[in-house]
Coordinates of N, CA and C in Angstrom, one line a residue:
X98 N 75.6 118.0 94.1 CA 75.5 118.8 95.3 C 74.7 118.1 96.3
X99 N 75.0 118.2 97.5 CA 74.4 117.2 98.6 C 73.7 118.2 99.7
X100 N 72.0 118.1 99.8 CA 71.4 118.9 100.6 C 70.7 117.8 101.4
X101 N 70.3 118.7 102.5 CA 69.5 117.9 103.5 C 67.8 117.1 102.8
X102 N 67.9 117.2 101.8 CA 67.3 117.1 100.7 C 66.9 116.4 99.9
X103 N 68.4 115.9 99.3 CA 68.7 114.8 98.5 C 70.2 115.4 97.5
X104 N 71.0 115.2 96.9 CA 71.8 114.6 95.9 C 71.5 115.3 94.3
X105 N 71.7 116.2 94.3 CA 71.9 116.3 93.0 C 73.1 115.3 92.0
X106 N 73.1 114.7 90.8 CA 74.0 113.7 90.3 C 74.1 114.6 89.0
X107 N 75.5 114.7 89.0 CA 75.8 115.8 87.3 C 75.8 114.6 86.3
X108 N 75.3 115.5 85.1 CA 75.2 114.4 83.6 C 76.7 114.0 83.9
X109 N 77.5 114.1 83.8 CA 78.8 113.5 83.4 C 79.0 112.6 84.2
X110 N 78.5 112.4 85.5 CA 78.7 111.0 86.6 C 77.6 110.2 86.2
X111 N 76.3 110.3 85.2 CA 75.4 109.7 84.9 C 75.9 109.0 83.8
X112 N 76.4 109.5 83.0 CA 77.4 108.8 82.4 C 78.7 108.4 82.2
X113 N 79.2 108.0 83.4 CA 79.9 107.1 83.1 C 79.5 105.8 82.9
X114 N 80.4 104.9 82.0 CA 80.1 103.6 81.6 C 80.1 102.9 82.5
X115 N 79.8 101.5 82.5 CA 79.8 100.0 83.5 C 79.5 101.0 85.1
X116 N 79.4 101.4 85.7 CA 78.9 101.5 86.8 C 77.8 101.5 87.4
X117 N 77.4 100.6 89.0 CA 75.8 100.7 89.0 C 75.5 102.0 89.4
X118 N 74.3 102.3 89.8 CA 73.9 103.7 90.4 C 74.2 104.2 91.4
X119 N 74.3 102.8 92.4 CA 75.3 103.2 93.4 C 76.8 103.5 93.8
X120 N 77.1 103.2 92.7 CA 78.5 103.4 92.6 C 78.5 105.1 91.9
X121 N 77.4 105.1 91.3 CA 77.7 106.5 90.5 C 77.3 107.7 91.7
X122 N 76.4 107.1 92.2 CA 75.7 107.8 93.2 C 76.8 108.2 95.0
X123 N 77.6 107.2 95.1 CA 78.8 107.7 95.8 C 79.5 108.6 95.5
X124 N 80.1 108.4 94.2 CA 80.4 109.8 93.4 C 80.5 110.9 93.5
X125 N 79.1 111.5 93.2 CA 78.1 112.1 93.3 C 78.6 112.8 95.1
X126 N 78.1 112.0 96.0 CA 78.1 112.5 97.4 C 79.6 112.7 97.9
X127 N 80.5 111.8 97.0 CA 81.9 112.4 97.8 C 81.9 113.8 96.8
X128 N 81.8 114.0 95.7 CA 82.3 115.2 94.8 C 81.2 116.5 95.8
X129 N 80.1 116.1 95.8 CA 79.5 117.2 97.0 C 79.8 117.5 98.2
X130 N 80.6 116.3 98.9 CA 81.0 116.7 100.0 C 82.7 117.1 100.3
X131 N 83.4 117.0 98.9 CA 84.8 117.2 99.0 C 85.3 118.8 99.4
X132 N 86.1 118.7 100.0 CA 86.4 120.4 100.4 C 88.0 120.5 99.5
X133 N 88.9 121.1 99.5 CA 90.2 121.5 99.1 C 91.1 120.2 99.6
X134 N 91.0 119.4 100.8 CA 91.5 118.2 101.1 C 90.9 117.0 101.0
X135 N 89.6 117.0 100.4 CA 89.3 115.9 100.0 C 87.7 115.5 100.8
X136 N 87.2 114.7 100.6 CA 86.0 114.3 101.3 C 86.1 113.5 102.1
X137 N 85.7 113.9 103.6 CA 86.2 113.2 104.8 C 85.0 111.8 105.5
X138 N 84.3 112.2 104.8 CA 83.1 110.8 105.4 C 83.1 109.7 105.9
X139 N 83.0 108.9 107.0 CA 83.3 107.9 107.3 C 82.6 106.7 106.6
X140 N 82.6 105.5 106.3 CA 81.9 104.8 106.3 C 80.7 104.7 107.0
X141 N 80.3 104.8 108.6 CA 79.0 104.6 108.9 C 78.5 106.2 108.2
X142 N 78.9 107.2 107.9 CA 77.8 107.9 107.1 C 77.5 107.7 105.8
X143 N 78.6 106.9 104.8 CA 78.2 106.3 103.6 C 76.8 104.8 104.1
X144 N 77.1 104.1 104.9 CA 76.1 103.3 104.7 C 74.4 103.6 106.1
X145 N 74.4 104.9 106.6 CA 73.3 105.2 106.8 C 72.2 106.3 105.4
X146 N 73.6 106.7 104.9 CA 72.9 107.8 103.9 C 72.3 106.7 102.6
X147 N 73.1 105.5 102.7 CA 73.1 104.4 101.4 C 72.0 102.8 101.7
X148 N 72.1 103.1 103.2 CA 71.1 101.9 103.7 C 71.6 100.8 103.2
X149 N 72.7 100.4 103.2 CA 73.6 99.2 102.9 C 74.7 99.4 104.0
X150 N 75.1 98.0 104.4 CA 76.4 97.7 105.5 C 77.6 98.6 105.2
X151 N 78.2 98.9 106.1 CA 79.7 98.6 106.5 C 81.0 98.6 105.6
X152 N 80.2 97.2 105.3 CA 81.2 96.1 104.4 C 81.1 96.7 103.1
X153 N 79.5 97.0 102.7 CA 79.4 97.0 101.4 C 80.1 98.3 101.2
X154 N 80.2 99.1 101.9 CA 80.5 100.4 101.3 C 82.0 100.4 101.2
X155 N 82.5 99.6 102.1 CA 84.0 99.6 101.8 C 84.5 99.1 100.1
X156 N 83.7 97.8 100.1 CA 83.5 97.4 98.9 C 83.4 98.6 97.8
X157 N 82.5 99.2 97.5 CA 82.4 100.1 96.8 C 82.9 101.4 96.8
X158 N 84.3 101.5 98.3 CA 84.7 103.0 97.9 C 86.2 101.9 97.1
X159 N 86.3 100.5 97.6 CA 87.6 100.1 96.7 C 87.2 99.8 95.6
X160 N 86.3 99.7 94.9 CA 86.1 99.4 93.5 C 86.5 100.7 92.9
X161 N 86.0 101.6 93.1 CA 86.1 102.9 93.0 C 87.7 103.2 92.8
X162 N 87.9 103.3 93.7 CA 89.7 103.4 93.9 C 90.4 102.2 93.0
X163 N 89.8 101.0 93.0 CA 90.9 100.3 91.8 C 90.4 100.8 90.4
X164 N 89.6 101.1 90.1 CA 88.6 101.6 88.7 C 89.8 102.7 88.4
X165 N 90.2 103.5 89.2 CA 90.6 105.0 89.1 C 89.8 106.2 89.1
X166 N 88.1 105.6 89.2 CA 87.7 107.2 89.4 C 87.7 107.9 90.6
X167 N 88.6 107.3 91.7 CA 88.8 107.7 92.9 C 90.1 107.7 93.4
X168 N 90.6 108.4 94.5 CA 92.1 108.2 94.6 C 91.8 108.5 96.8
X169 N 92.6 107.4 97.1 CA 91.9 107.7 98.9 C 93.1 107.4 99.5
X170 N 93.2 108.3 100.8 CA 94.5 108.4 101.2 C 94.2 108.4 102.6
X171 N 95.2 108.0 103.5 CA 94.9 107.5 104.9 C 96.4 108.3 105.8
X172 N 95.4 109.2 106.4 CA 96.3 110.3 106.9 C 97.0 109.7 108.6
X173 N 98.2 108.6 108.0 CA 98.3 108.3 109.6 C 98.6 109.1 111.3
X174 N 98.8 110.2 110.5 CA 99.2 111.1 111.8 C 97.8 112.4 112.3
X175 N 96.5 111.9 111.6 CA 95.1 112.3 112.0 C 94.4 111.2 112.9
X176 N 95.1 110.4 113.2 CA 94.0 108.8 113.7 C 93.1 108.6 112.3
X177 N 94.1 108.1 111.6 CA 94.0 107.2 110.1 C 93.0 107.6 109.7
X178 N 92.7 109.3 109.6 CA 91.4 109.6 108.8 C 91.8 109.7 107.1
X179 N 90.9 109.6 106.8 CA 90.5 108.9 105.4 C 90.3 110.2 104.4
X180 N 90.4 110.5 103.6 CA 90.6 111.6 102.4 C 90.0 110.9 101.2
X181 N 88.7 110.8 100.7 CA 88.7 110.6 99.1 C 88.6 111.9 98.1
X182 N 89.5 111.6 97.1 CA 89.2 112.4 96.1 C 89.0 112.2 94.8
X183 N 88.2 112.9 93.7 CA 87.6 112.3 92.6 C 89.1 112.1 91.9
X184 N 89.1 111.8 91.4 CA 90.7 111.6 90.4 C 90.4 111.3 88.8
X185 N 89.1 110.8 88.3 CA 88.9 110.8 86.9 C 87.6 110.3 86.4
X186 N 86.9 110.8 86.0 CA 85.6 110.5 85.5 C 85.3 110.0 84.6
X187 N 86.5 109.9 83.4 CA 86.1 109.2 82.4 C 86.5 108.0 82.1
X188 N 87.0 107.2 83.3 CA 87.0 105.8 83.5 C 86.0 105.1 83.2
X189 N 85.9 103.9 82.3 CA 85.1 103.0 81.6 C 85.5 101.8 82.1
X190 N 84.9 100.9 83.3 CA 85.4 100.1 83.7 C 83.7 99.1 83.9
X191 N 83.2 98.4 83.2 CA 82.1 97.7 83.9 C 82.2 96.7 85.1
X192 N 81.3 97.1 85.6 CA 80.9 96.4 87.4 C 81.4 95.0 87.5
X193 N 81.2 94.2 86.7 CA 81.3 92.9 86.6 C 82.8 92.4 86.4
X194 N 83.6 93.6 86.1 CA 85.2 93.4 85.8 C 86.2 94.0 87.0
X195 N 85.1 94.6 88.1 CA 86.2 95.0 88.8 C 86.3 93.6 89.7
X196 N 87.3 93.4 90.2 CA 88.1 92.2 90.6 C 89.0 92.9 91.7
X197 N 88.5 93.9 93.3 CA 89.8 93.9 94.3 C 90.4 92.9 94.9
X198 N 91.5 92.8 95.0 CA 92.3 91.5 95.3 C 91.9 91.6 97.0
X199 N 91.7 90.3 97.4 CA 90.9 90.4 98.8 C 91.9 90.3 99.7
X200 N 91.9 91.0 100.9 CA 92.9 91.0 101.5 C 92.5 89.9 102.6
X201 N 91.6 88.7 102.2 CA 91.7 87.8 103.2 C 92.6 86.5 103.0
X202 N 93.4 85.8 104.0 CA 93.9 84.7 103.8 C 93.4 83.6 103.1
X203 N 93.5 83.0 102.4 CA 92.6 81.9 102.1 C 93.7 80.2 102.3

Protein backbone atom coordinates (compact mmCIF):
# COMPACT_ATOMS: atom_id res chain seq x y z
CA UNK A 1 0.00 0.00 0.00
CA UNK A 2 1.56 3.39 -1.01
CA UNK A 3 1.00 6.44 1.52
CA UNK A 4 2.34 9.75 1.68
CA UNK A 5 4.36 7.95 4.19
CA UNK A 6 6.05 5.27 2.84
CA UNK A 7 5.31 1.69 1.06
CA UNK A 8 4.02 -0.91 2.80
CA UNK A 9 5.87 -4.33 0.89
CA UNK A 10 3.48 -7.70 1.33
CA UNK A 11 5.48 -10.95 2.52
CA UNK A 12 4.79 -12.47 -0.75
CA UNK A 13 6.74 -9.63 -2.85
CA UNK A 14 9.50 -10.08 -0.06
CA UNK A 15 9.78 -13.20 -1.20
CA UNK A 16 10.17 -13.55 -4.21
CA UNK A 17 13.47 -15.16 -5.43
CA UNK A 18 16.60 -13.53 -7.28
CA UNK A 19 15.26 -10.02 -7.16
CA UNK A 20 17.00 -6.86 -5.62
CA UNK A 21 14.91 -4.71 -3.28
CA UNK A 22 14.48 -2.47 -5.71
CA UNK A 23 13.00 -4.39 -8.06
CA UNK A 24 10.81 -5.86 -5.28
CA UNK A 25 10.15 -2.56 -4.03
CA UNK A 26 8.70 -1.37 -7.64
CA UNK A 27 6.39 -4.05 -7.27
CA UNK A 28 5.27 -3.21 -4.33
CA UNK A 29 4.42 0.65 -5.54
CA UNK A 30 2.97 -0.42 -8.99
CA UNK A 31 0.53 -3.14 -7.07
CA UNK A 32 -0.36 0.04 -4.69
CA UNK A 33 -0.85 2.20 -7.20
CA UNK A 34 -2.69 -0.07 -9.77
CA UNK A 35 -6.43 0.75 -10.22
CA UNK A 36 -8.81 -1.78 -12.55
CA UNK A 37 -6.59 -0.57 -15.67
CA UNK A 38 -3.50 -0.93 -14.45
CA UNK A 39 -0.91 1.45 -12.86
CA UNK A 40 -0.34 4.56 -14.71
CA UNK A 41 3.09 6.19 -13.34
CA UNK A 42 5.41 7.67 -15.43
CA UNK A 43 8.91 7.15 -15.20
CA UNK A 44 9.93 10.61 -13.78
CA UNK A 45 7.62 9.55 -10.78
CA UNK A 46 9.30 6.06 -10.45
CA UNK A 47 12.73 7.73 -10.42
CA UNK A 48 11.98 10.78 -8.08
CA UNK A 49 10.10 8.32 -5.60
CA UNK A 50 13.41 5.84 -6.26
CA UNK A 51 16.15 8.56 -6.49
CA UNK A 52 17.76 6.75 -9.42
CA UNK A 53 17.59 8.05 -13.32
CA UNK A 54 15.40 7.76 -16.00
CA UNK A 55 17.24 5.15 -17.60
CA UNK A 56 17.54 3.08 -14.59
CA UNK A 57 13.97 2.72 -14.10
CA UNK A 58 13.26 1.93 -17.51
CA UNK A 59 15.73 -0.78 -17.02
CA UNK A 60 13.96 -2.18 -14.17
CA UNK A 61 10.29 -1.78 -15.32
CA UNK A 62 11.85 -4.14 -18.46
CA UNK A 63 13.47 -6.62 -16.33
CA UNK A 64 10.38 -6.91 -14.73
CA UNK A 65 8.31 -7.38 -17.86
CA UNK A 66 10.88 -9.93 -19.41
CA UNK A 67 11.04 -11.85 -15.84
CA UNK A 68 7.11 -12.07 -16.23
CA UNK A 69 6.26 -10.63 -12.97
CA UNK A 70 4.88 -7.74 -14.91
CA UNK A 71 2.92 -7.31 -18.07
CA UNK A 72 3.00 -3.27 -19.66
CA UNK A 73 1.07 -2.16 -22.39
CA UNK A 74 1.25 1.07 -24.40
CA UNK A 75 -2.08 2.64 -25.10
CA UNK A 76 -1.35 4.25 -28.62
CA UNK A 77 -4.54 6.11 -28.98
CA UNK A 78 -3.97 7.83 -25.10
CA UNK A 79 -0.54 9.72 -26.22
CA UNK A 80 1.31 6.24 -25.60
CA UNK A 81 0.33 6.18 -21.97
CA UNK A 82 1.72 3.32 -20.31
CA UNK A 83 -0.46 0.66 -18.20
CA UNK A 84 1.67 -1.79 -15.83
CA UNK A 85 0.15 -4.67 -14.39
CA UNK A 86 1.28 -7.33 -11.91
CA UNK A 87 0.95 -10.57 -13.99
CA UNK A 88 2.69 -13.15 -11.58
CA UNK A 89 4.48 -13.30 -8.43
CA UNK A 90 5.90 -16.38 -8.27
CA UNK A 91 8.40 -15.90 -10.83
CA UNK A 92 12.00 -17.06 -9.80
CA UNK A 93 14.27 -15.43 -12.00
CA UNK A 94 17.78 -14.13 -10.31
CA UNK A 95 18.98 -10.50 -11.11
CA UNK A 96 22.08 -11.54 -12.60
CA UNK A 97 20.09 -13.78 -15.41
CA UNK A 98 17.90 -11.25 -16.66
CA UNK A 99 19.50 -10.41 -20.09
CA UNK A 100 16.86 -7.50 -22.04
CA UNK A 101 17.92 -7.64 -25.50
CA UNK A 102 19.10 -3.94 -26.10
CA UNK A 103 17.39 -2.14 -28.48
CA UNK A 104 20.56 -0.32 -29.40
CA UNK A 105 22.45 -0.71 -32.72
CA UNK A 106 25.67 -1.94 -32.25
Amino acid sequence: MATDNGIWIPEEILKMEGFSFTHKGFIAVIQALAKAGGCYASNKYFSERFGISKDRVSKIVADLSFSGAISVEINMSAKFQRSIKIKDLTVKMPIGEITVPSRRKR
